[in-house]
PDB file of C-alpha atoms in Angstrom:
ATOM      1  CA  MET A1390     -18.944 -45.854 -56.333  1.00  0.00           C
ATOM      2  CA  LYS A1391     -19.888 -42.870 -54.165  1.00  0.00           C
ATOM      3  CA  LYS A1392     -16.285 -40.027 -53.743  1.00  0.00           C
ATOM      4  CA  THR A1393     -16.962 -38.573 -50.767  1.00  0.00           C
ATOM      5  CA  GLU A1394     -15.457 -34.750 -50.300  1.00  0.00           C
ATOM      6  CA  ILE A1395     -13.802 -33.092 -47.370  1.00  0.00           C
ATOM      7  CA  ASN A1396     -12.766 -29.955 -46.098  1.00  0.00           C
ATOM      8  CA  PHE A1397     -10.367 -29.459 -43.548  1.00  0.00           C
ATOM      9  CA  ARG A1398      -8.904 -25.726 -43.030  1.00  0.00           C
ATOM     10  CA  GLY A1399      -5.725 -25.024 -41.776  1.00  0.00           C
ATOM     11  CA  ILE A1400      -2.933 -27.310 -39.978  1.00  0.00           C
ATOM     12  CA  PRO A1401      -4.808 -29.479 -37.081  1.00  0.00           C
ATOM     13  CA  GLY A1402      -7.126 -30.021 -40.214  1.00  0.00           C
ATOM     14  CA  LEU A1403      -4.143 -31.493 -42.292  1.00  0.00           C
ATOM     15  CA  ILE A1404      -3.715 -33.789 -39.250  1.00  0.00           C
ATOM     16  CA  LEU A1405      -6.860 -35.734 -39.054  1.00  0.00           C
ATOM     17  CA  ALA A1406      -7.162 -35.975 -43.166  1.00  0.00           C
ATOM     18  CA  SER A1407      -3.755 -37.279 -42.711  1.00  0.00           C
ATOM     19  CA  MET A1408      -4.545 -39.619 -39.411  1.00  0.00           C
ATOM     20  CA  LEU A1409      -8.574 -40.690 -41.084  1.00  0.00           C
ATOM     21  CA  ALA A1410      -6.461 -41.383 -44.831  1.00  0.00           C
ATOM     22  CA  ALA A1411      -3.410 -43.733 -42.791  1.00  0.00           C
ATOM     23  CA  GLY A1412      -5.851 -45.066 -40.470  1.00  0.00           C
ATOM     24  CA  LEU A1413      -5.001 -44.153 -36.902  1.00  0.00           C
ATOM     25  CA  VAL A1414      -8.118 -43.066 -35.835  1.00  0.00           C
ATOM     26  CA  LEU A1415      -9.701 -44.531 -34.196  1.00  0.00           C
ATOM     27  CA  ALA A1416     -13.860 -45.843 -33.946  1.00  0.00           C
ATOM     28  CA  LEU A1417     -14.259 -45.882 -29.978  1.00  0.00           C
ATOM     29  CA  PRO A1418     -17.688 -47.832 -29.049  1.00  0.00           C
ATOM     30  CA  ALA A1419     -19.817 -45.095 -27.818  1.00  0.00           C
ATOM     31  CA  GLN A1420     -21.622 -45.461 -24.036  1.00  0.00           C
ATOM     32  CA  ALA A1421     -24.173 -44.737 -22.738  1.00  0.00           C
ATOM     33  CA  GLN A1422     -23.553 -42.515 -19.274  1.00  0.00           C
ATOM     34  CA  SER A1423     -26.196 -42.001 -15.896  1.00  0.00           C
ATOM     35  CA  GLU A1424     -24.733 -38.374 -15.053  1.00  0.00           C
ATOM     36  CA  PRO A1425     -25.297 -39.344 -11.461  1.00  0.00           C
ATOM     37  CA  GLY A1426     -25.829 -36.228 -10.021  1.00  0.00           C
ATOM     38  CA  ILE A1427     -28.956 -34.293  -7.318  1.00  0.00           C
ATOM     39  CA  SER A1428     -31.962 -35.088  -6.557  1.00  0.00           C
ATOM     40  CA  THR A1429     -35.014 -33.150  -5.722  1.00  0.00           C
ATOM     41  CA  THR A1430     -38.552 -34.471  -4.061  1.00  0.00           C
ATOM     42  CA  GLN A1431     -40.221 -32.715  -2.017  1.00  0.00           C
ATOM     43  CA  THR A1432     -44.339 -33.761  -0.774  1.00  0.00           C
ATOM     44  CA  ALA A1433     -46.798 -31.226   1.160  1.00  0.00           C
ATOM     45  CA  ASP A1434     -48.848 -31.426   4.260  1.00  0.00           C
ATOM     46  CA  PRO A1435     -51.367 -31.036   4.736  1.00  0.00           C
ATOM     47  CA  ASN A1436     -53.198 -32.083   1.547  1.00  0.00           C
ATOM     48  CA  PRO A1437     -55.733 -30.847   0.438  1.00  0.00           C
ATOM     49  CA  ALA A1438     -54.424 -28.130   2.877  1.00  0.00           C
ATOM     50  CA  THR A1439     -56.655 -24.546   4.586  1.00  0.00           C
ATOM     51  CA  VAL A1440     -56.574 -20.722   3.768  1.00  0.00           C
ATOM     52  CA  GLY A1441     -54.355 -19.386   6.854  1.00  0.00           C
ATOM     53  CA  GLN A1442     -53.723 -21.971   8.375  1.00  0.00           C
ATOM     54  CA  PRO A1443     -49.774 -23.345   7.495  1.00  0.00           C
ATOM     55  CA  LEU A1444     -48.760 -25.296   4.923  1.00  0.00           C
ATOM     56  CA  THR A1445     -46.403 -26.945   4.703  1.00  0.00           C
ATOM     57  CA  PHE A1446     -43.351 -28.542   1.760  1.00  0.00           C
ATOM     58  CA  THR A1447     -40.782 -30.966   2.553  1.00  0.00           C
ATOM     59  CA  VAL A1448     -37.598 -30.942  -0.123  1.00  0.00           C
ATOM     60  CA  THR A1449     -35.319 -32.740   0.572  1.00  0.00           C
ATOM     61  CA  VAL A1450     -31.851 -32.523  -1.718  1.00  0.00           C
ATOM     62  CA  THR A1451     -29.445 -36.381  -2.018  1.00  0.00           C
ATOM     63  CA  ASN A1452     -26.159 -35.910  -3.488  1.00  0.00           C
ATOM     64  CA  ASP A1453     -26.418 -39.278  -6.830  1.00  0.00           C
ATOM     65  CA  ALA A1454     -22.234 -37.740  -7.172  1.00  0.00           C
ATOM     66  CA  ALA A1455     -19.492 -37.235  -5.568  1.00  0.00           C
ATOM     67  CA  PRO A1456     -19.135 -35.533  -2.647  1.00  0.00           C
ATOM     68  CA  GLN A1457     -19.628 -31.279  -3.032  1.00  0.00           C
ATOM     69  CA  HIS A1458     -21.154 -28.416  -1.982  1.00  0.00           C
ATOM     70  CA  VAL A1459     -24.992 -28.556  -3.426  1.00  0.00           C
ATOM     71  CA  GLY A1460     -28.091 -25.310  -2.366  1.00  0.00           C
ATOM     72  CA  LEU A1461     -31.556 -25.168  -3.638  1.00  0.00           C
ATOM     73  CA  LYS A1462     -34.107 -22.146  -4.712  1.00  0.00           C
ATOM     74  CA  ASP A1463     -37.442 -23.165  -3.521  1.00  0.00           C
ATOM     75  CA  PHE A1464     -40.174 -20.734  -5.267  1.00  0.00           C
ATOM     76  CA  PHE A1465     -43.452 -21.566  -3.029  1.00  0.00           C
ATOM     77  CA  PRO A1466     -47.038 -20.738  -4.399  1.00  0.00           C
ATOM     78  CA  GLU A1467     -47.585 -17.137  -5.557  1.00  0.00           C
ATOM     79  CA  GLY A1468     -49.708 -15.451  -3.012  1.00  0.00           C
ATOM     80  CA  ALA A1469     -49.170 -17.561  -0.130  1.00  0.00           C
ATOM     81  CA  GLU A1470     -46.972 -15.990   2.984  1.00  0.00           C
ATOM     82  CA  LEU A1471     -43.627 -17.189   3.944  1.00  0.00           C
ATOM     83  CA  VAL A1472     -43.923 -18.275   7.927  1.00  0.00           C
ATOM     84  CA  SER A1473     -40.394 -20.355   7.711  1.00  0.00           C
ATOM     85  CA  ALA A1474     -37.707 -22.184   6.291  1.00  0.00           C
ATOM     86  CA  THR A1475     -35.946 -24.351   8.274  1.00  0.00           C
ATOM     87  CA  PRO A1476     -32.737 -26.541   7.027  1.00  0.00           C
ATOM     88  CA  SER A1477     -31.446 -29.564   8.649  1.00  0.00           C
ATOM     89  CA  GLN A1478     -27.651 -28.269   8.119  1.00  0.00           C
ATOM     90  CA  GLY A1479     -26.289 -25.113   5.901  1.00  0.00           C
ATOM     91  CA  ASN A1480     -29.335 -21.787   6.168  1.00  0.00           C
ATOM     92  CA  CYS A1481     -31.798 -20.243   3.952  1.00  0.00           C
ATOM     93  CA  GLY A1482     -32.670 -16.489   3.077  1.00  0.00           C
ATOM     94  CA  SER A1483     -35.235 -15.116   0.510  1.00  0.00           C
ATOM     95  CA  GLY A1484     -34.621 -14.948  -3.031  1.00  0.00           C
ATOM     96  CA  HIS A1485     -34.503 -13.454  -5.941  1.00  0.00           C
ATOM     97  CA  HIS A1486     -38.609 -13.396  -6.126  1.00  0.00           C
ATOM     98  CA  SER A1487     -41.150 -12.064  -3.685  1.00  0.00           C
ATOM     99  CA  ASN A1488     -41.968 -16.652  -3.592  1.00  0.00           C
ATOM    100  CA  ALA A1489     -39.115 -17.532  -3.343  1.00  0.00           C
ATOM    101  CA  VAL A1490     -35.784 -19.028  -0.528  1.00  0.00           C
ATOM    102  CA  GLN A1491     -32.612 -20.223  -1.272  1.00  0.00           C
ATOM    103  CA  CYS A1492     -30.486 -22.249   0.925  1.00  0.00           C
ATOM    104  CA  VAL A1493     -26.861 -23.236   0.457  1.00  0.00           C
ATOM    105  CA  LEU A1494     -26.661 -26.914   2.442  1.00  0.00           C
ATOM    106  CA  GLY A1495     -22.936 -27.573   2.542  1.00  0.00           C
ATOM    107  CA  ASP A1496     -21.314 -30.111   1.656  1.00  0.00           C
ATOM    108  CA  LEU A1497     -22.594 -33.605   1.710  1.00  0.00           C
ATOM    109  CA  PRO A1498     -21.417 -36.832   0.731  1.00  0.00           C
ATOM    110  CA  SER A1499     -22.069 -38.884  -2.049  1.00  0.00           C
ATOM    111  CA  GLY A1500     -25.394 -40.903  -1.225  1.00  0.00           C
ATOM    112  CA  GLY A1501     -26.312 -38.125   1.900  1.00  0.00           C
ATOM    113  CA  SER A1502     -29.278 -35.237   1.684  1.00  0.00           C
ATOM    114  CA  ALA A1503     -30.407 -32.427   3.007  1.00  0.00           C
ATOM    115  CA  THR A1504     -33.981 -31.432   3.856  1.00  0.00           C
ATOM    116  CA  VAL A1505     -35.840 -28.281   4.160  1.00  0.00           C
ATOM    117  CA  GLU A1506     -38.606 -27.299   6.081  1.00  0.00           C
ATOM    118  CA  VAL A1507     -40.921 -24.717   4.412  1.00  0.00           C
ATOM    119  CA  VAL A1508     -44.428 -23.347   5.739  1.00  0.00           C
ATOM    120  CA  VAL A1509     -46.373 -21.288   4.562  1.00  0.00           C
ATOM    121  CA  LEU A1510     -49.586 -19.257   4.911  1.00  0.00           C
ATOM    122  CA  PRO A1511     -51.739 -19.848   1.664  1.00  0.00           C
ATOM    123  CA  THR A1512     -54.345 -16.691   1.194  1.00  0.00           C
ATOM    124  CA  VAL A1513     -55.928 -17.354  -1.767  1.00  0.00           C
ATOM    125  CA  PRO A1514     -58.133 -20.844  -1.998  1.00  0.00           C
ATOM    126  CA  GLY A1515     -57.213 -23.198  -5.503  1.00  0.00           C
ATOM    127  CA  THR A1516     -54.554 -24.801  -6.589  1.00  0.00           C
ATOM    128  CA  ALA A1517     -51.243 -24.769  -5.135  1.00  0.00           C
ATOM    129  CA  LYS A1518     -48.170 -25.328  -6.875  1.00  0.00           C
ATOM    130  CA  ASN A1519     -44.214 -26.144  -5.452  1.00  0.00           C
ATOM    131  CA  THR A1520     -41.370 -25.931  -7.347  1.00  0.00           C
ATOM    132  CA  ALA A1521     -37.577 -26.724  -5.029  1.00  0.00           C
ATOM    133  CA  VAL A1522     -34.343 -27.159  -6.758  1.00  0.00           C
ATOM    134  CA  GLY A1523     -31.475 -28.170  -6.139  1.00  0.00           C
ATOM    135  CA  GLY A1524     -28.240 -27.862  -7.514  1.00  0.00           C
ATOM    136  CA  GLY A1525     -24.835 -28.911  -6.892  1.00  0.00           C
ATOM    137  CA  GLU A1526     -21.452 -27.505  -8.061  1.00  0.00           C
ATOM    138  CA  HIS A1527     -20.514 -31.013 -10.182  1.00  0.00           C
ATOM    139  CA  SER A1528     -23.808 -31.824 -11.194  1.00  0.00           C
ATOM    140  CA  PRO A1529     -27.056 -30.309 -13.107  1.00  0.00           C
ATOM    141  CA  GLU A1530     -30.338 -27.994 -11.110  1.00  0.00           C
ATOM    142  CA  ILE A1531     -33.071 -30.989 -10.793  1.00  0.00           C
ATOM    143  CA  SER A1532     -35.904 -29.620  -9.929  1.00  0.00           C
ATOM    144  CA  ASP A1533     -38.959 -31.583  -8.177  1.00  0.00           C
ATOM    145  CA  GLU A1534     -42.965 -29.919  -8.403  1.00  0.00           C
ATOM    146  CA  ALA A1535     -45.245 -30.909  -5.366  1.00  0.00           C
ATOM    147  CA  THR A1536     -48.741 -28.962  -6.237  1.00  0.00           C
ATOM    148  CA  VAL A1537     -51.178 -29.353  -2.884  1.00  0.00           C
ATOM    149  CA  ASP A1538     -55.278 -27.714  -3.637  1.00  0.00           C
ATOM    150  CA  VAL A1539     -56.422 -25.216  -1.048  1.00  0.00           C
ATOM    151  CA  LYS A1540     -59.853 -25.395   0.277  1.00  0.00           C
ATOM    152  CA  LEU A1541     -61.101 -22.665   1.818  1.00  0.00           C
ATOM    153  CA  ALA A1542     -61.470 -22.090   5.972  1.00  0.00           C
ATOM    154  CA  PRO A1543     -64.809 -23.402   7.536  1.00  0.00           C
TER     155      PRO A1543
END
């Protein structure tokens, strides 16, 4: 029989050691926990896009948890010019980065959602990536990316 030595320090450790020795600590079965929170999805229109023509990212933030205050950070493609950011509720303003919009969407009930339309003008051809990060006061931040091909104007 192998002997295992456990070193508990201080009074709380002695109490726990005594409880373990007396069999007073119950081991409960672990339960799988699905953590409800915020989900973020988006679409891009048109796709493909054209340099100098409006490109709209429609971002939807859905609250899959208890009612909470939610927000959105949207990082539009580098080199694109922001035309507008229009939320279905709340307000949006410029973010901490030159290619970012930050929105305070207010309270969302459980199962509720808010939409933000971010319109930009692509200035260079190539691949444009928009990253939207939604979060709530009781939920971790969740991000979603949309990638769009941008071509030169005919």
